[in-house]
PDB file of C-alpha atoms in Angstrom:
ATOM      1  CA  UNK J  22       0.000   0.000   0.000  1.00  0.00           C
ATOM      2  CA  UNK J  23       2.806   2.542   0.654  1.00  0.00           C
ATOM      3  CA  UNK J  24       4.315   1.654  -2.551  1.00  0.00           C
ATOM      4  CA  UNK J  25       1.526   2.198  -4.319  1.00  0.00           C
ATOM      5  CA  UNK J  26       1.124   5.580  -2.548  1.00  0.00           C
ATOM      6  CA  UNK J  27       4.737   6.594  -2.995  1.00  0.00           C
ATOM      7  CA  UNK J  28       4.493   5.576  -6.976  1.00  0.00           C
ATOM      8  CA  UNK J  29       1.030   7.705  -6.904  1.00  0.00           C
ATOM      9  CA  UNK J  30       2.668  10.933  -5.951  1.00  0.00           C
ATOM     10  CA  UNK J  31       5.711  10.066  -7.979  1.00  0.00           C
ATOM     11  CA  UNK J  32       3.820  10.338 -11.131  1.00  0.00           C
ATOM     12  CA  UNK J  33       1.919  13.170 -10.082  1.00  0.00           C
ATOM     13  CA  UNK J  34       5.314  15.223  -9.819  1.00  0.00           C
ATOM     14  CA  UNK J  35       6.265  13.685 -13.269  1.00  0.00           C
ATOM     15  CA  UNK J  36       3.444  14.999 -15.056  1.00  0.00           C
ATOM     16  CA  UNK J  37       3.968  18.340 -12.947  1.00  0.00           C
ATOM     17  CA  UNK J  38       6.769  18.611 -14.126  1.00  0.00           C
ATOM     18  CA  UNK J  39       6.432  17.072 -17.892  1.00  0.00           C
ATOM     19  CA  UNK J  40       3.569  19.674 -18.297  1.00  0.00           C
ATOM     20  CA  UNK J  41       5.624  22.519 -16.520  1.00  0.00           C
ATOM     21  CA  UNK J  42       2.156  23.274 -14.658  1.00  0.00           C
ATOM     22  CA  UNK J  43       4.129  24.073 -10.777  1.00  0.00           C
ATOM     23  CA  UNK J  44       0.862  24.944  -9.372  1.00  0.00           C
ATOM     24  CA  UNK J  45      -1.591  23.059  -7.155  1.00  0.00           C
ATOM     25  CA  UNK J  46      -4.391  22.105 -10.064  1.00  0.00           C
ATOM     26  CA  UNK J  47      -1.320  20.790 -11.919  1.00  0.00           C
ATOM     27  CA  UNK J  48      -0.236  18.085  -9.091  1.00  0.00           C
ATOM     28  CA  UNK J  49      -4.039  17.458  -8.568  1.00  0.00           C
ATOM     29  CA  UNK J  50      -4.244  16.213 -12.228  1.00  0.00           C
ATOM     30  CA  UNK J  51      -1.242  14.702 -11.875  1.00  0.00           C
ATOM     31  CA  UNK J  52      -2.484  12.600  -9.267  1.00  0.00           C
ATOM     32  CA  UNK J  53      -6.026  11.344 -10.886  1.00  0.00           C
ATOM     33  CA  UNK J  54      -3.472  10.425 -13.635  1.00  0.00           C
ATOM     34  CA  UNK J  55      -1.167   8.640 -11.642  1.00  0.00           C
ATOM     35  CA  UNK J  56      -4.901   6.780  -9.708  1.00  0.00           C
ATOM     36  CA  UNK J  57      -5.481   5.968 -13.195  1.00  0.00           C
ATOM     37  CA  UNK J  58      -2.506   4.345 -14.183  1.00  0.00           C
ATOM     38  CA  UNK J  59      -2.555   2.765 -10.772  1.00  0.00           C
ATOM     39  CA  UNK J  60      -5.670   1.425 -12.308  1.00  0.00           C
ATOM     40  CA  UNK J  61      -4.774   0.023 -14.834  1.00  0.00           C
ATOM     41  CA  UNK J  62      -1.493  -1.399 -13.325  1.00  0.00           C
ATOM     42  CA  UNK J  63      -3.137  -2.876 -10.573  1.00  0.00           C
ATOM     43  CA  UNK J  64      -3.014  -6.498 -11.426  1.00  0.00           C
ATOM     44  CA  UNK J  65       1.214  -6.066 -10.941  1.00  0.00           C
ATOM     45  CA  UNK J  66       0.462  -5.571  -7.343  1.00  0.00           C
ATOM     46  CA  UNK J  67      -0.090  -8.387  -4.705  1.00  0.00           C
ATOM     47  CA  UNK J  68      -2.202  -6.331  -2.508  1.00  0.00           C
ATOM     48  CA  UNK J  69      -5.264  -4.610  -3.477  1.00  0.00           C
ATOM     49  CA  UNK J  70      -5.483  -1.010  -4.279  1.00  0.00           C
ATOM     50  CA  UNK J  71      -4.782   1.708  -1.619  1.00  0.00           C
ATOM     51  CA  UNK J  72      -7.604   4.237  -2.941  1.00  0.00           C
ATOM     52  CA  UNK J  73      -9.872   0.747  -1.909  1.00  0.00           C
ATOM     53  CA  UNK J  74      -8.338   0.630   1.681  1.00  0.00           C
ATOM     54  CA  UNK J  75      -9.102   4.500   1.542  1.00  0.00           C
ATOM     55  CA  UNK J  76     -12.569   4.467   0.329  1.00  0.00           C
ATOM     56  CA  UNK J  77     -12.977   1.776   3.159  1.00  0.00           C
ATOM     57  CA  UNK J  78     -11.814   3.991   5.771  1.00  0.00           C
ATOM     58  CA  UNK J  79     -13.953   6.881   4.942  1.00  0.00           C
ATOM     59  CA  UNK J  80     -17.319   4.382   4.769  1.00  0.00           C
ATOM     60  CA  UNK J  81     -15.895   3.453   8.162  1.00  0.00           C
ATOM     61  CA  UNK J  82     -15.703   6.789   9.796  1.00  0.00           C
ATOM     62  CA  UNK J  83     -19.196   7.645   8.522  1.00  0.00           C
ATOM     63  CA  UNK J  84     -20.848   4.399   9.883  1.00  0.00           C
ATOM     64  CA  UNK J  85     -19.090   5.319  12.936  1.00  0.00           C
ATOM     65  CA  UNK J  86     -20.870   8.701  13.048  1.00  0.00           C
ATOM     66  CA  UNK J  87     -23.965   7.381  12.062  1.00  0.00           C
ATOM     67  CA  UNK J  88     -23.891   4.849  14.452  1.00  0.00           C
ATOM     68  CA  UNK J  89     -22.840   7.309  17.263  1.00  0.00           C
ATOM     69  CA  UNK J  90     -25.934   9.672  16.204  1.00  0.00           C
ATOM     70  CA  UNK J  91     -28.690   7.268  16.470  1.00  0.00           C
ATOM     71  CA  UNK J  92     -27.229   5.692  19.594  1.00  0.00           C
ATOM     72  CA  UNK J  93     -27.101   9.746  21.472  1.00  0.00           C
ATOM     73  CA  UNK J  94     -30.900   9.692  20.300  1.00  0.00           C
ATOM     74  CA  UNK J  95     -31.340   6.497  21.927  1.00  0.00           C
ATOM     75  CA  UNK J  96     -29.909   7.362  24.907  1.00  0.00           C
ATOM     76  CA  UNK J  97     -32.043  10.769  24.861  1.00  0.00           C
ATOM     77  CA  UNK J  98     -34.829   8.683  24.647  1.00  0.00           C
ATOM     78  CA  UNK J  99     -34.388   6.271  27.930  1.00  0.00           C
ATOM     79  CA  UNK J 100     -33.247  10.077  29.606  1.00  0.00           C
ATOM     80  CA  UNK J 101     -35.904  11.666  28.556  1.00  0.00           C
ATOM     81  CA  UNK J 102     -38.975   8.300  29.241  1.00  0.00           C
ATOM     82  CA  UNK J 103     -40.928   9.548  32.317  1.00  0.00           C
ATOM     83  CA  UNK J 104     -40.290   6.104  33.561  1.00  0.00           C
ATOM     84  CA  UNK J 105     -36.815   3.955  33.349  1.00  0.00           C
ATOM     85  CA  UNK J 106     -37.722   0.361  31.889  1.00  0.00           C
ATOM     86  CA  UNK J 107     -34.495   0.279  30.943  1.00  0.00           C
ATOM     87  CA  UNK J 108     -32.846  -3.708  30.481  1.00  0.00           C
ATOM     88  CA  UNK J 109     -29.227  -3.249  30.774  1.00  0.00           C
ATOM     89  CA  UNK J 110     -26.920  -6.456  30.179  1.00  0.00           C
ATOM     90  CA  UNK J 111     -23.505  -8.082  30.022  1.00  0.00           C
ATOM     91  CA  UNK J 112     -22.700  -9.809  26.769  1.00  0.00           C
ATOM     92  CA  UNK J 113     -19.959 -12.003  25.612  1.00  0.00           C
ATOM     93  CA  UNK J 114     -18.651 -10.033  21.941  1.00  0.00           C
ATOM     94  CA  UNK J 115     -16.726 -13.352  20.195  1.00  0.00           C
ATOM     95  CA  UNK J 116     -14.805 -11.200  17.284  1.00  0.00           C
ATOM     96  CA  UNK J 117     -12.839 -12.825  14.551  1.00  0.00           C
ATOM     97  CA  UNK J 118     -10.159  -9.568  14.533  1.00  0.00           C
ATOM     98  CA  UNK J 119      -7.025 -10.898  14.955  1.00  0.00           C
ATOM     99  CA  UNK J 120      -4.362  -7.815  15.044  1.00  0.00           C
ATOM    100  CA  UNK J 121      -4.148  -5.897  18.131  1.00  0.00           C
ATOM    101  CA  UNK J 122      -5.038  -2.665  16.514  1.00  0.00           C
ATOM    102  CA  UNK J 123      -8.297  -3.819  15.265  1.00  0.00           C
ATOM    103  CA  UNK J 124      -9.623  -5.611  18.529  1.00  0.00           C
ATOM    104  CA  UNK J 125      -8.968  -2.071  19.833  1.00  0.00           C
ATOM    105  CA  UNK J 126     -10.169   0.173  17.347  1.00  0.00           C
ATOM    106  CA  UNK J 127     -12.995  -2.406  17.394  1.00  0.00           C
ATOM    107  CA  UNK J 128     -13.005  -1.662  21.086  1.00  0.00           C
ATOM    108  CA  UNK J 129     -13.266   2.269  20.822  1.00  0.00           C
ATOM    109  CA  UNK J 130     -15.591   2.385  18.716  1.00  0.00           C
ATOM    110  CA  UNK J 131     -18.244   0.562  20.928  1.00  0.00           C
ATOM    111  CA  UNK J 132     -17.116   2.272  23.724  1.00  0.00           C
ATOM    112  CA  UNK J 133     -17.124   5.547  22.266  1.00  0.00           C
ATOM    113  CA  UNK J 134     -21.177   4.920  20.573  1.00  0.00           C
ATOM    114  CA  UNK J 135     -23.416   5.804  23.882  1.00  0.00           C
ATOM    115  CA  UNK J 136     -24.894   3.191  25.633  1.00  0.00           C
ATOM    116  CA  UNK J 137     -22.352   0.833  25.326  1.00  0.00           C
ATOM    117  CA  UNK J 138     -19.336  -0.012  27.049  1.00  0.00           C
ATOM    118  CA  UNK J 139     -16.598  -2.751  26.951  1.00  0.00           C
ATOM    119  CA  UNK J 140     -15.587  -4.142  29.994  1.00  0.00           C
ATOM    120  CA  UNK J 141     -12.834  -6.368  29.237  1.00  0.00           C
ATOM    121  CA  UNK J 142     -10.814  -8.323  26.577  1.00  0.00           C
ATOM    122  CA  UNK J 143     -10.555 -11.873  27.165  1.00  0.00           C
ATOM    123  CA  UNK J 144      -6.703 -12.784  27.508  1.00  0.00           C
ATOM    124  CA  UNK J 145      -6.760 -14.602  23.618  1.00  0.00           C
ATOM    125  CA  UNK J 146      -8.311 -10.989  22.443  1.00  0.00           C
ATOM    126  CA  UNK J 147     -11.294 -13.750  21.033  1.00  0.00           C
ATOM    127  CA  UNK J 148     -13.863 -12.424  23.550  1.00  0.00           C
ATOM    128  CA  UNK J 149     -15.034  -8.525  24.157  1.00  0.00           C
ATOM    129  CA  UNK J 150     -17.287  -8.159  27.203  1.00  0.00           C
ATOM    130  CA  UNK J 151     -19.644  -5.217  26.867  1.00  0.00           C
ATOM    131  CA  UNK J 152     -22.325  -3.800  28.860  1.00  0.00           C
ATOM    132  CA  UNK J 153     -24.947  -2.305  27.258  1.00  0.00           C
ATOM    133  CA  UNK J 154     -27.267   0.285  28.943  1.00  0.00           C
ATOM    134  CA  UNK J 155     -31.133  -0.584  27.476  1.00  0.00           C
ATOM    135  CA  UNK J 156     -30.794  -4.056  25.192  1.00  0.00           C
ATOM    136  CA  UNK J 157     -33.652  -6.020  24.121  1.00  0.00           C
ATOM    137  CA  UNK J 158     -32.449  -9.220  22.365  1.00  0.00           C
ATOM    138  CA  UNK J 159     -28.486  -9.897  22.873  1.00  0.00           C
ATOM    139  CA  UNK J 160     -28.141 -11.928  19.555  1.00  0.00           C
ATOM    140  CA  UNK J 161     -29.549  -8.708  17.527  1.00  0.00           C
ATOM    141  CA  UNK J 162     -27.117  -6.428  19.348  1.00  0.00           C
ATOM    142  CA  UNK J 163     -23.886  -9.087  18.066  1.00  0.00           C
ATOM    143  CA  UNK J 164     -25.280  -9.101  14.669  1.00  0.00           C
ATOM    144  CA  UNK J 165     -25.184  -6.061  14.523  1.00  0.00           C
ATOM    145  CA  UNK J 166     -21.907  -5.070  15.531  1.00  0.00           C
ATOM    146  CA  UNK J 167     -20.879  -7.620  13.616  1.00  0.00           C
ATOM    147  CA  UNK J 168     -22.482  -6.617  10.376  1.00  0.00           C
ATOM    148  CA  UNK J 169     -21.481  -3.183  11.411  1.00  0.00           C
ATOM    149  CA  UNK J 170     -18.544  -2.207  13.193  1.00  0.00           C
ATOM    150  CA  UNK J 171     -16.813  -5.449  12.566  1.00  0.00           C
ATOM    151  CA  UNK J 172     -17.386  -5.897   8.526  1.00  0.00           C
ATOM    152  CA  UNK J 173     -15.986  -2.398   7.990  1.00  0.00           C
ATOM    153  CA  UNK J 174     -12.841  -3.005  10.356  1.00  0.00           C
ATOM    154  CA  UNK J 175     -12.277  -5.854   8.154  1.00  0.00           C
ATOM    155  CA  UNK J 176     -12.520  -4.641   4.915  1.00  0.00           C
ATOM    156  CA  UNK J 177     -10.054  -1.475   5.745  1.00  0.00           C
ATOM    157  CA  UNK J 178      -7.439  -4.386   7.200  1.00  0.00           C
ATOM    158  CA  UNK J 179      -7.420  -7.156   4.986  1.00  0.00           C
ATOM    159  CA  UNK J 180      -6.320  -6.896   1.430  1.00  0.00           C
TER     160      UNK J 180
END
């Protein structure tokens, strides 16, 4: 990925400077031409495009704030209920993240989304324990962090 990123900027100077256009417009075009090259070069390279990996992480910071909107209204809502029925609950998180990083980014992120906390980390990093503050049906809350959170933690990792 950082050769691909390196190579992208390297033919964006080239055509800078091929086209003696030294301003900012010129390196932008130089770099959709060097994306496009990239393109078409891309089945030289083991791993898969970085602009993927890139595209991933954006859909991944906008799920996140998504997520972390619709979870402050769901907390305003339990505030806000005249009276707390509330169901708070423990549940085992089994994760399929391997690397460090991602159990903990995977970590933050449910921590971070209102309502929800994690607890601990089993010592094989196979287990999160969260605690969640108003939960109806625990296998709906691990699908979806699973088809959530999870899913686009794994397609920014892998390649």
């Amino acid at each position: 990925m950082a050769f691909q990123m390196i190579l992208n900027f390297v033919l964006a100077f080239v055509w800078m400077f091929l086209s003696s256009n030294y301003t900012a417009t010129g390196f932008i075009i130089g770099f959709i031409m060097g994306i496009l090259l990239l393109i078409l070069m891309r089945r030289f390279f083991k791993s898969r495009l970085y602009v993927y990996r890139l595209w991933a992480l954006l859909n991944l910071t906008l799920l996140f704030f998504k997520e972390l909107i619709l979870a402050n209204v769901q907390v305003l809502k339990v505030v806000l209920k005249p009276k707390l029925d509330m169901q708070p609950a423990f549940f085992a998180y089994p994760t399929v993240l391997t690397q460090d990083w991602e159990i903990t980014l995977l970590s933050s992120l449910i921590t971070l989304t209102p309502g929800t906390v994690i607890v601990h980390v089993s010592d094989d990093a196979k287990t999160l324990y969260v605690h969640a503050i108003d939960i109806n049906d625990v296998d709906e809350a691990i699908a979806s962090i699973r088809d959530s959170f999870e899913k686009a933690i794994l397609e920014v990792s892998r390649s």
